[in-house]
Amino acid sequence: MTASVPFLGHREPDAVVAYRGGRAVRVAEFLADVERLAARLPQSGHPVNICGDRYCFAVGLAAALARGQVSLLPSNLAPESLRDLAQEYPGLYLLDDHAAGLAGFAYLRVVPEAGAAGKGAPALAFAPQQTAVIAFTSGSTGRPMPHRKDWGALVRGAVGEAQRLGLLEGAPAALVGTVPPQHMYGLESSVLLALRNGLALHAARPFYPADVRAALEEIPGERVLVTAPVHLRALLAEDIDLPPLRLAVCATAPLDAETAARFEARYRVRLHEVYGFTEAGMVATRRTVDGPVWHALPGVRLRRDGDAILVGGGHVPREVPFSDLVEMRGADAFTLAGRSADLVNIAGKRTSLAYLTHQLNAVPGVRDGVFFMPAERHDGITRLVAFAVAPSLRREELLAALRERVDPVFLPRPLYFVDSLPRNATGKLPREALVALAARCAGERADAVLETQTTLAADHPAARGHFPGNPVIPGAVLLDEILAAARAGLGLPPQPAEIVSAKFLRAVRPGECLRLRFARREGGAYRFECWVAGEIAASGVLRVRKPGGAA
């Protein structure tokens, strides 16, 4: 009989498993929490573990395994998607750490008891062939497909990752993750990497840079940051200080070497990327500043089979084809050449959306951006679309910069300036979100009659006494700027144009760039929005009165 594999890799009952709510949670307490939750689970069924608290997620995962139940990890938690899932997996119920569930679904709340430990709480160990989770592909190229993950394979992967990252030597570290535990990367690298290797996890999932710093500061010993490119860039953009890091781990989208080098220099830490996909889980790592080559995890091998390249071995029990286009560099190394669904062929010329997106984000002044290929039009013509978060650039400037970097045939038509991209919790951009964004932008462009921008002087006199030590542009001055831009751009008469309503949503400081948008309304009115650094600072309505005072 095959020996059972423990859930935890900690050797002592008082070893720290997690940091939660400003306190350390030890092995005995974790086992007691699992024991209590397992006793409350239904006799059978399939849990969907939606806990945002990483510790509660781990308790729910272990409790389900203890009851012989397989946790489902769907690619999204929309009610319609969950209803479809319930048709295929009878007894589906939700595990959450909040008091309210979702209407129409059975629900069980995970409630750890701080400091409570059961008497002789049983050690957790499971057969390596026991299915632990079923992960689903994103469905970006079709229907989400299920992939079973056995406990033994997940453990081998967690140990191999720790070995590759050098986390098996030295004092145990604690992991802070900015990615959700329901994602395969989050499960493998922020939960199992800690629990199976005697490390600790931090329960929170910080999003903003200040929250990342606060979570790291709660850890008394060595720290590892498990993150995604979108969060990494936010840390660099705000130039926020962090406590010393032992290691930083990044995944969900390839990172450029320049950003990686800046991060390593800013925080004096090694940055490693993890590459994987749902069908296989994590496959390889690279230290980004060392070059583009990915090195397979221990025991994992690549094999060419005709036009396909397969990966298997190690913790990947069955060979599966890569979902990306790769170029082999021997049996245990490769470089990425793009996604199969990522290739673009226009006028006989080929490139990839990933390459175009990389060139867009390399333009100075672009904070975030992406190229997108919508569905083919009825006349058989396809047009590339690009979205850019670039508040300091004009459209002509950005297009000119792109002409220097890509073949003119790949210039986007249209190019939309947006205030943020609809990234999900892992920093990815789901296709359906880009489709919706494109439709919204197309409607706004038809509606807009003027888009312009202006920059407030860094030494603006109105801010000197408003307020000392924390200069803010007064609302009246901001409205004057908006009205002046409307008169100049819309050709309004000097009088009697006036602002009839306004709402202030964000403080505006001297030196900030204002992006202004005006849309025509009935009765000589225009709705305006004033954007600053990706946020609406003010909005409202201005109106041109007819001679004699009538609107």
XYZ file of C-alpha atoms in Angstrom:
551
model
C 0.000 0.000 0.000
C 1.306 3.449 -0.899
C 2.143 5.514 2.177
C -0.032 8.538 2.920
C 1.390 12.003 2.315
C 1.003 14.563 5.156
C -0.837 17.807 4.497
C 1.739 19.793 6.477
C 5.504 19.704 6.249
C 6.047 21.185 9.725
C 7.832 18.904 12.183
C 6.771 20.418 15.516
C 3.225 21.036 16.852
C 4.155 24.597 17.841
C 5.642 25.487 14.437
C 4.034 28.515 12.785
C 1.675 27.674 9.932
C 0.259 31.131 9.265
C 0.097 34.772 10.298
C -3.455 36.015 10.655
C -4.905 39.072 12.292
C -1.543 40.130 13.680
C -0.840 36.814 15.398
C 0.937 33.541 14.646
C -1.170 30.411 14.061
C 0.597 27.170 14.969
C 0.211 23.569 13.816
C -2.003 22.393 16.679
C -4.445 25.266 16.159
C -4.592 24.683 12.398
C -5.335 20.974 12.888
C -8.088 21.808 15.387
C -9.679 24.278 12.935
C -9.614 21.627 10.204
C -11.113 19.012 12.525
C -14.007 21.271 13.544
C -14.796 22.307 9.954
C -14.593 18.734 8.630
C -17.211 17.693 11.187
C -19.577 20.376 9.841
C -19.231 19.499 6.147
C -22.043 17.638 4.391
C -21.656 13.895 3.956
C -20.890 14.325 0.274
C -20.663 16.982 -2.379
C -18.231 19.253 -4.161
C -17.082 22.383 -2.313
C -16.246 25.570 -4.196
C -13.788 27.238 -1.846
C -14.210 31.001 -2.353
C -12.505 32.112 0.873
C -10.572 35.343 0.398
C -8.675 34.756 3.642
C -5.776 32.477 2.654
C -5.747 30.709 6.022
C -9.496 29.978 5.802
C -8.943 28.684 2.268
C -6.258 26.282 3.539
C -8.529 25.082 6.352
C -11.338 24.485 3.855
C -9.061 22.623 1.443
C -7.754 20.329 4.210
C -11.216 19.709 5.678
C -12.611 18.723 2.277
C -9.717 16.305 1.752
C -10.352 14.827 5.202
C -13.960 14.098 4.192
C -12.888 12.650 0.845
C -14.374 15.568 -1.102
C -12.821 17.223 -4.164
C -12.630 21.019 -4.163
C -13.616 22.769 -7.397
C -11.567 25.725 -8.626
C -13.667 27.341 -11.414
C -12.158 30.075 -13.565
C -14.842 32.549 -12.469
C -17.483 32.746 -9.744
C -20.316 34.298 -11.722
C -23.670 32.824 -10.566
C -24.449 31.591 -14.081
C -21.089 29.772 -14.270
C -21.687 28.198 -10.853
C -25.164 27.062 -11.895
C -23.680 25.386 -14.975
C -21.061 23.743 -12.767
C -23.717 22.448 -10.360
C -25.346 20.552 -13.238
C -22.168 18.518 -13.677
C -21.120 18.231 -10.026
C -24.053 17.254 -7.801
C -24.035 18.534 -4.258
C -22.047 21.660 -5.111
C -21.800 23.992 -2.134
C -19.784 27.086 -1.243
C -17.137 27.507 1.444
C -16.544 31.146 2.389
C -15.144 33.220 5.237
C -17.923 35.849 5.069
C -21.379 35.742 6.586
C -23.329 36.051 3.324
C -23.409 33.391 0.620
C -24.743 33.531 -2.942
C -28.483 33.171 -3.526
C -29.423 29.729 -4.794
C -26.363 27.866 -3.483
C -25.793 25.849 -0.347
C -23.311 27.668 1.855
C -21.020 26.961 4.791
C -18.947 29.577 6.572
C -15.357 28.887 7.625
C -14.862 30.335 11.114
C -11.463 29.619 12.732
C -11.313 29.817 16.529
C -8.266 31.837 17.533
C -6.067 30.070 20.057
C -8.279 26.991 20.349
C -6.645 23.592 19.852
C -8.397 20.258 19.993
C -7.262 17.454 22.219
C -5.080 15.155 20.198
C -6.157 16.613 16.887
C -5.341 13.982 14.271
C -2.428 14.388 11.906
C -3.580 15.035 8.347
C -2.302 12.686 5.666
C -3.848 11.536 2.400
C -3.181 8.942 -0.254
C -1.065 10.388 -3.082
C -3.638 9.245 -5.662
C -6.527 11.016 -3.867
C -7.901 13.820 -6.047
C -7.560 17.089 -4.154
C -8.926 19.674 -6.584
C -10.399 20.040 -10.051
C -9.061 23.176 -11.740
C -10.766 24.669 -14.774
C -9.215 26.467 -17.718
C -10.269 30.062 -18.265
C -12.406 29.220 -21.274
C -10.899 32.083 -23.287
C -10.775 29.871 -26.365
C -13.919 27.863 -25.626
C -15.710 26.080 -22.797
C -13.768 25.828 -19.483
C -12.271 22.357 -19.227
C -11.728 20.455 -15.946
C -8.337 19.070 -14.899
C -8.009 16.769 -11.883
C -5.069 17.333 -9.557
C -4.040 14.461 -7.261
C -2.645 15.173 -3.819
C 0.674 13.428 -4.454
C 1.358 15.411 -7.628
C 0.552 18.711 -5.912
C 2.947 17.860 -3.087
C 5.772 16.883 -5.450
C 5.324 20.183 -7.262
C 5.423 22.191 -4.021
C 8.621 20.461 -2.909
C 10.228 20.901 -6.337
C 9.378 24.606 -6.387
C 10.838 25.125 -2.900
C 13.994 23.279 -3.933
C 14.373 25.414 -7.081
C 13.802 28.674 -5.190
C 16.192 27.787 -2.373
C 13.522 27.829 0.331
C 14.498 24.503 1.910
C 17.639 25.947 3.453
C 17.915 28.473 6.247
C 15.236 29.763 8.600
C 11.620 29.142 7.560
C 10.175 32.092 5.673
C 6.612 33.400 5.516
C 4.810 34.042 2.226
C 2.645 37.081 1.442
C 0.555 36.566 -1.697
C -1.213 39.237 -3.747
C -2.904 36.599 -5.922
C -6.041 34.602 -4.986
C -5.562 31.047 -3.674
C -8.247 29.761 -6.071
C -5.937 30.292 -9.063
C -3.489 27.437 -9.786
C -0.520 29.777 -9.302
C -1.985 31.052 -6.038
C -2.755 27.521 -4.821
C 0.679 26.163 -5.690
C 2.897 29.127 -4.823
C 1.109 30.909 -1.974
C -0.567 27.998 -0.149
C 1.011 24.596 -0.841
C 4.544 25.993 -1.199
C 4.237 27.186 2.414
C 2.271 24.342 4.000
C 4.195 21.459 2.464
C 7.683 22.847 3.148
C 7.418 23.923 6.767
C 6.936 27.591 5.852
C 4.144 29.973 6.859
C 1.518 31.791 4.811
C 0.008 35.191 5.474
C -3.777 35.067 5.534
C -4.419 38.395 3.807
C -4.502 39.080 0.082
C -3.219 42.669 -0.106
C -3.989 44.594 -3.256
C -2.655 48.153 -2.928
C 1.062 48.811 -2.358
C 0.475 50.156 1.154
C -1.440 46.970 2.007
C 1.440 44.833 0.704
C 3.846 46.701 2.949
C 1.530 46.353 5.967
C 1.198 42.583 5.457
C 4.958 42.116 5.115
C 5.551 44.174 8.251
C 3.402 41.761 10.282
C 5.949 38.981 9.664
C 8.751 38.898 12.258
C 11.175 36.752 10.263
C 12.134 36.195 6.643
C 9.624 37.222 3.992
C 8.752 36.045 0.479
C 6.459 38.066 -1.795
C 4.327 36.014 -4.207
C 2.855 38.420 -6.728
C 1.878 39.215 -10.324
C 3.241 41.776 -12.814
C 0.359 44.203 -12.262
C 1.066 44.403 -8.507
C 4.811 44.495 -9.030
C 4.508 47.487 -11.368
C 2.224 49.240 -8.875
C 4.886 48.919 -6.184
C 7.464 50.443 -8.513
C 5.117 53.225 -9.647
C 4.462 54.350 -6.077
C 8.105 53.806 -5.100
C 6.908 52.449 -1.791
C 9.342 51.116 0.816
C 9.110 47.451 1.811
C 10.738 45.558 4.661
C 13.640 43.292 3.599
C 12.622 40.412 1.327
C 14.323 37.061 1.007
C 12.770 36.398 -2.390
C 10.095 37.660 -4.803
C 8.097 35.291 -7.015
C 6.032 36.474 -9.985
C 3.670 34.792 -12.476
C 0.437 34.989 -14.564
C 2.062 36.954 -17.432
C 5.641 37.218 -18.736
C 7.620 40.050 -17.183
C 10.073 42.146 -19.150
C 13.720 42.132 -18.072
C 13.846 45.908 -17.579
C 11.018 45.907 -15.028
C 12.522 42.894 -13.271
C 15.896 44.638 -13.035
C 14.283 47.777 -11.624
C 12.452 45.724 -9.003
C 15.585 43.831 -7.984
C 17.567 47.062 -7.694
C 14.816 48.934 -5.827
C 14.202 46.212 -3.225
C 17.578 44.441 -3.292
C 16.012 41.024 -3.792
C 16.137 38.162 -6.304
C 13.051 37.986 -8.507
C 12.042 34.647 -10.021
C 9.165 33.983 -12.400
C 7.072 30.818 -12.422
C 5.641 29.525 -15.694
C 2.685 27.180 -15.862
C -0.760 26.489 -17.285
C -3.844 24.812 -15.861
C -3.416 21.496 -17.649
C 0.061 20.873 -16.201
C 0.318 23.287 -13.280
C 3.643 25.006 -12.768
C 6.299 23.784 -15.172
C 9.399 25.967 -15.003
C 11.081 29.006 -13.471
C 13.548 31.654 -14.552
C 15.354 34.545 -12.968
C 14.159 37.167 -15.411
C 17.296 39.320 -15.383
C 19.358 36.290 -16.500
C 17.606 35.989 -19.857
C 14.549 34.520 -21.615
C 15.253 30.811 -21.003
C 12.892 28.927 -18.687
C 14.276 25.944 -16.762
C 11.970 23.018 -16.017
C 11.334 22.057 -12.396
C 13.048 18.913 -11.034
C 12.057 15.800 -12.964
C 10.017 17.688 -15.590
C 11.005 17.034 -19.206
C 10.018 18.279 -22.657
C 9.525 16.053 -25.706
C 8.712 16.877 -29.310
C 5.925 14.853 -30.908
C 5.476 15.993 -34.509
C 4.488 19.650 -34.405
C 3.582 19.526 -30.718
C 5.870 19.879 -27.705
C 4.795 17.855 -24.687
C 5.719 18.315 -21.042
C 5.602 15.628 -18.357
C 7.538 13.906 -15.592
C 8.293 15.014 -12.075
C 5.065 16.322 -10.553
C 3.302 16.355 -13.978
C 1.921 12.798 -14.021
C 0.762 12.682 -17.636
C 2.282 14.344 -20.676
C 0.292 17.324 -21.946
C 0.961 19.701 -24.834
C 2.009 23.267 -24.088
C -0.799 25.801 -24.444
C 1.832 28.315 -25.612
C 4.243 28.221 -28.530
C 7.673 27.282 -27.158
C 11.111 26.661 -28.582
C 13.006 23.828 -26.920
C 16.479 24.457 -25.528
C 17.136 20.818 -24.722
C 14.964 18.424 -22.731
C 14.635 20.659 -19.683
C 14.654 24.251 -20.973
C 12.699 26.398 -23.418
C 11.833 29.931 -24.496
C 8.362 31.307 -25.127
C 7.338 32.287 -28.643
C 3.745 33.330 -27.843
C 0.350 31.710 -27.492
C -1.174 29.636 -30.266
C -4.248 31.878 -30.167
C -2.008 34.932 -29.953
C -0.666 34.960 -33.523
C -1.683 37.779 -35.849
C -1.503 37.587 -39.642
C -2.297 40.820 -41.496
C -1.459 41.461 -45.132
C 0.805 38.414 -45.135
C 2.854 39.648 -42.173
C 2.918 37.767 -38.883
C 3.502 38.762 -35.289
C 1.949 38.071 -31.893
C -0.317 40.088 -29.640
C 2.172 39.538 -26.815
C 4.953 41.163 -28.851
C 2.764 44.117 -29.786
C 1.657 44.539 -26.176
C 5.284 44.481 -25.052
C 6.165 47.238 -27.519
C 3.175 49.318 -26.407
C 4.157 49.091 -22.741
C 7.764 49.968 -23.584
C 6.749 53.440 -24.814
C 7.680 56.063 -22.207
C 4.514 57.446 -20.633
C 2.462 54.242 -21.025
C 1.527 52.935 -17.598
C -0.399 49.921 -18.854
C -1.615 48.739 -22.213
C -2.711 45.798 -24.321
C -3.334 44.866 -27.964
C -6.538 42.996 -28.680
C -7.923 41.245 -31.756
C -11.747 41.388 -31.875
C -13.863 38.936 -33.810
C -13.689 39.109 -37.598
C -16.144 41.543 -39.134
C -18.852 40.439 -41.504
C -16.841 41.789 -44.457
C -13.885 39.562 -43.507
C -11.703 42.469 -42.327
C -10.075 42.375 -38.914
C -8.645 45.398 -37.158
C -6.277 45.390 -34.239
C -7.463 47.329 -31.211
C -5.201 48.724 -28.499
C -6.006 50.147 -25.077
C -3.511 52.398 -23.323
C -3.333 53.936 -19.864
C -1.171 56.932 -20.741
C -2.487 60.161 -19.197
C 0.527 62.253 -20.245
C 0.473 61.284 -23.954
C -1.602 62.452 -26.882
C -2.864 59.950 -29.449
C -0.570 61.307 -32.165
C 2.466 60.978 -29.877
C 1.712 57.384 -28.955
C 1.042 56.337 -32.546
C 4.276 57.984 -33.649
C 6.183 56.063 -30.979
C 4.558 52.797 -32.079
C 5.530 53.427 -35.703
C 9.144 53.380 -34.537
C 8.645 49.976 -32.915
C 6.255 47.909 -35.056
C 5.392 47.483 -38.713
C 2.751 50.055 -39.716
C 0.390 47.272 -40.735
C 0.064 46.379 -37.043
C -0.798 49.876 -35.812
C -4.067 49.722 -33.851
C -7.246 50.927 -35.484
C -8.619 52.191 -33.186
C -6.378 53.153 -30.275
C -8.387 53.838 -27.115
C -7.071 55.808 -24.153
C -8.564 54.417 -20.929
C -8.040 55.131 -17.269
C -7.489 51.502 -16.276
C -7.602 48.025 -17.795
C -10.160 45.438 -16.569
C -7.625 43.102 -15.001
C -8.913 40.276 -12.827
C -7.566 39.260 -9.419
C -4.441 37.659 -10.922
C -3.716 40.595 -13.206
C -4.933 38.875 -16.367
C -7.221 40.436 -18.969
C -10.114 38.072 -19.795
C -11.221 38.283 -23.394
C -14.844 38.949 -22.472
C -13.734 41.953 -20.397
C -11.799 43.362 -23.372
C -14.793 42.806 -25.658
C -16.985 44.769 -23.236
C -14.358 47.512 -22.886
C -14.077 47.863 -26.670
C -17.853 48.168 -27.009
C -17.977 50.812 -24.277
C -15.094 52.776 -25.774
C -16.692 52.693 -29.215
C -19.926 54.084 -27.770
C -18.109 56.797 -25.831
C -16.109 57.836 -28.872
C -19.322 58.286 -30.853
C -20.744 60.342 -28.004
C -17.676 62.447 -27.195
C -17.258 65.797 -28.897
C -13.982 66.782 -27.218
C -11.152 65.026 -25.404
C -8.291 67.219 -24.273
C -5.845 67.613 -21.438
C -4.066 70.268 -19.441
C -1.522 70.317 -16.644
C -1.821 72.458 -13.549
C 1.316 74.398 -12.680
C 3.410 72.816 -9.958
C 3.641 76.211 -8.234
C -0.008 77.167 -8.773
C -0.685 80.168 -6.491
C -4.133 78.934 -5.451
C -2.574 75.979 -3.644
C -0.217 77.918 -1.402
C -2.675 78.311 1.419
C -4.930 75.414 0.528
C -3.533 73.625 2.512
C -0.090 74.331 4.074
C 2.073 71.240 3.813
C -0.583 69.441 1.756
C -1.321 71.609 -1.314
C -4.649 70.952 -3.047
C -6.205 72.809 -5.984
C -9.479 74.440 -4.817
C -12.635 73.160 -6.480
C -13.481 76.573 -7.902
C -10.099 76.792 -9.622
C -10.536 73.283 -11.047
C -13.939 74.229 -12.475
C -12.436 77.355 -14.022
C -9.855 75.149 -15.798
C -12.611 72.851 -17.062
C -14.729 75.762 -18.291
C -11.740 77.373 -20.024
C -10.925 74.090 -21.793
C -14.564 73.782 -22.922
C -14.633 77.316 -24.294
C -11.383 76.794 -26.194
C -12.089 73.306 -27.507
C -15.825 73.516 -28.142
C -15.811 77.075 -29.442
C -18.239 78.272 -26.761
C -18.881 81.985 -26.390
C -17.097 83.670 -23.483
C -20.486 84.179 -21.832
C -22.939 82.934 -20.781
C -21.519 79.357 -20.597
C -21.677 78.087 -17.005
C -21.259 74.940 -14.909
C -24.668 74.040 -13.465
C -23.687 70.947 -11.446
C -20.456 69.358 -10.309
C -19.280 66.504 -8.089
C -15.756 66.266 -6.670
C -14.451 62.735 -6.183
C -10.708 63.128 -5.727
C -8.288 65.814 -4.557
C -6.241 67.407 -7.359
C -2.716 68.552 -6.580
C -0.434 71.087 -8.295
C 1.511 69.628 -11.225
C -1.015 66.881 -12.002
C -2.224 66.267 -15.548
C -5.968 66.629 -16.159
C -7.617 64.589 -18.922
C -10.943 66.172 -19.860
C -13.819 64.652 -21.791
C -16.972 66.472 -22.922
C -20.098 64.772 -24.294
C -23.045 66.637 -25.838
C -26.430 66.470 -24.110
C -29.796 67.979 -24.993
C -30.610 71.648 -24.504
C -27.142 73.026 -25.133
C -25.628 71.041 -22.263
C -22.404 69.074 -22.075
C -21.492 66.437 -19.529
C -17.850 66.609 -18.472
C -15.411 64.279 -16.711
C -12.018 65.270 -15.341
C -9.622 62.331 -14.949
C -6.402 62.379 -12.927
C -4.027 59.410 -12.664
C -6.682 56.916 -13.738
C -9.414 58.252 -11.418
C -12.343 60.621 -11.947
C -11.530 63.771 -9.971
C -14.647 65.707 -10.932
C -17.723 65.340 -13.114
C -20.778 67.393 -13.879
C -22.724 69.373 -16.463
C -22.074 72.712 -18.130
C -24.657 74.578 -20.167
C -24.709 77.384 -22.724
C -27.558 79.787 -22.036
C -29.403 81.449 -24.888
C -29.510 85.241 -25.154
C -31.922 86.682 -22.635
C -31.055 84.121 -19.973
C -33.145 81.177 -21.243
C -31.475 77.784 -21.344
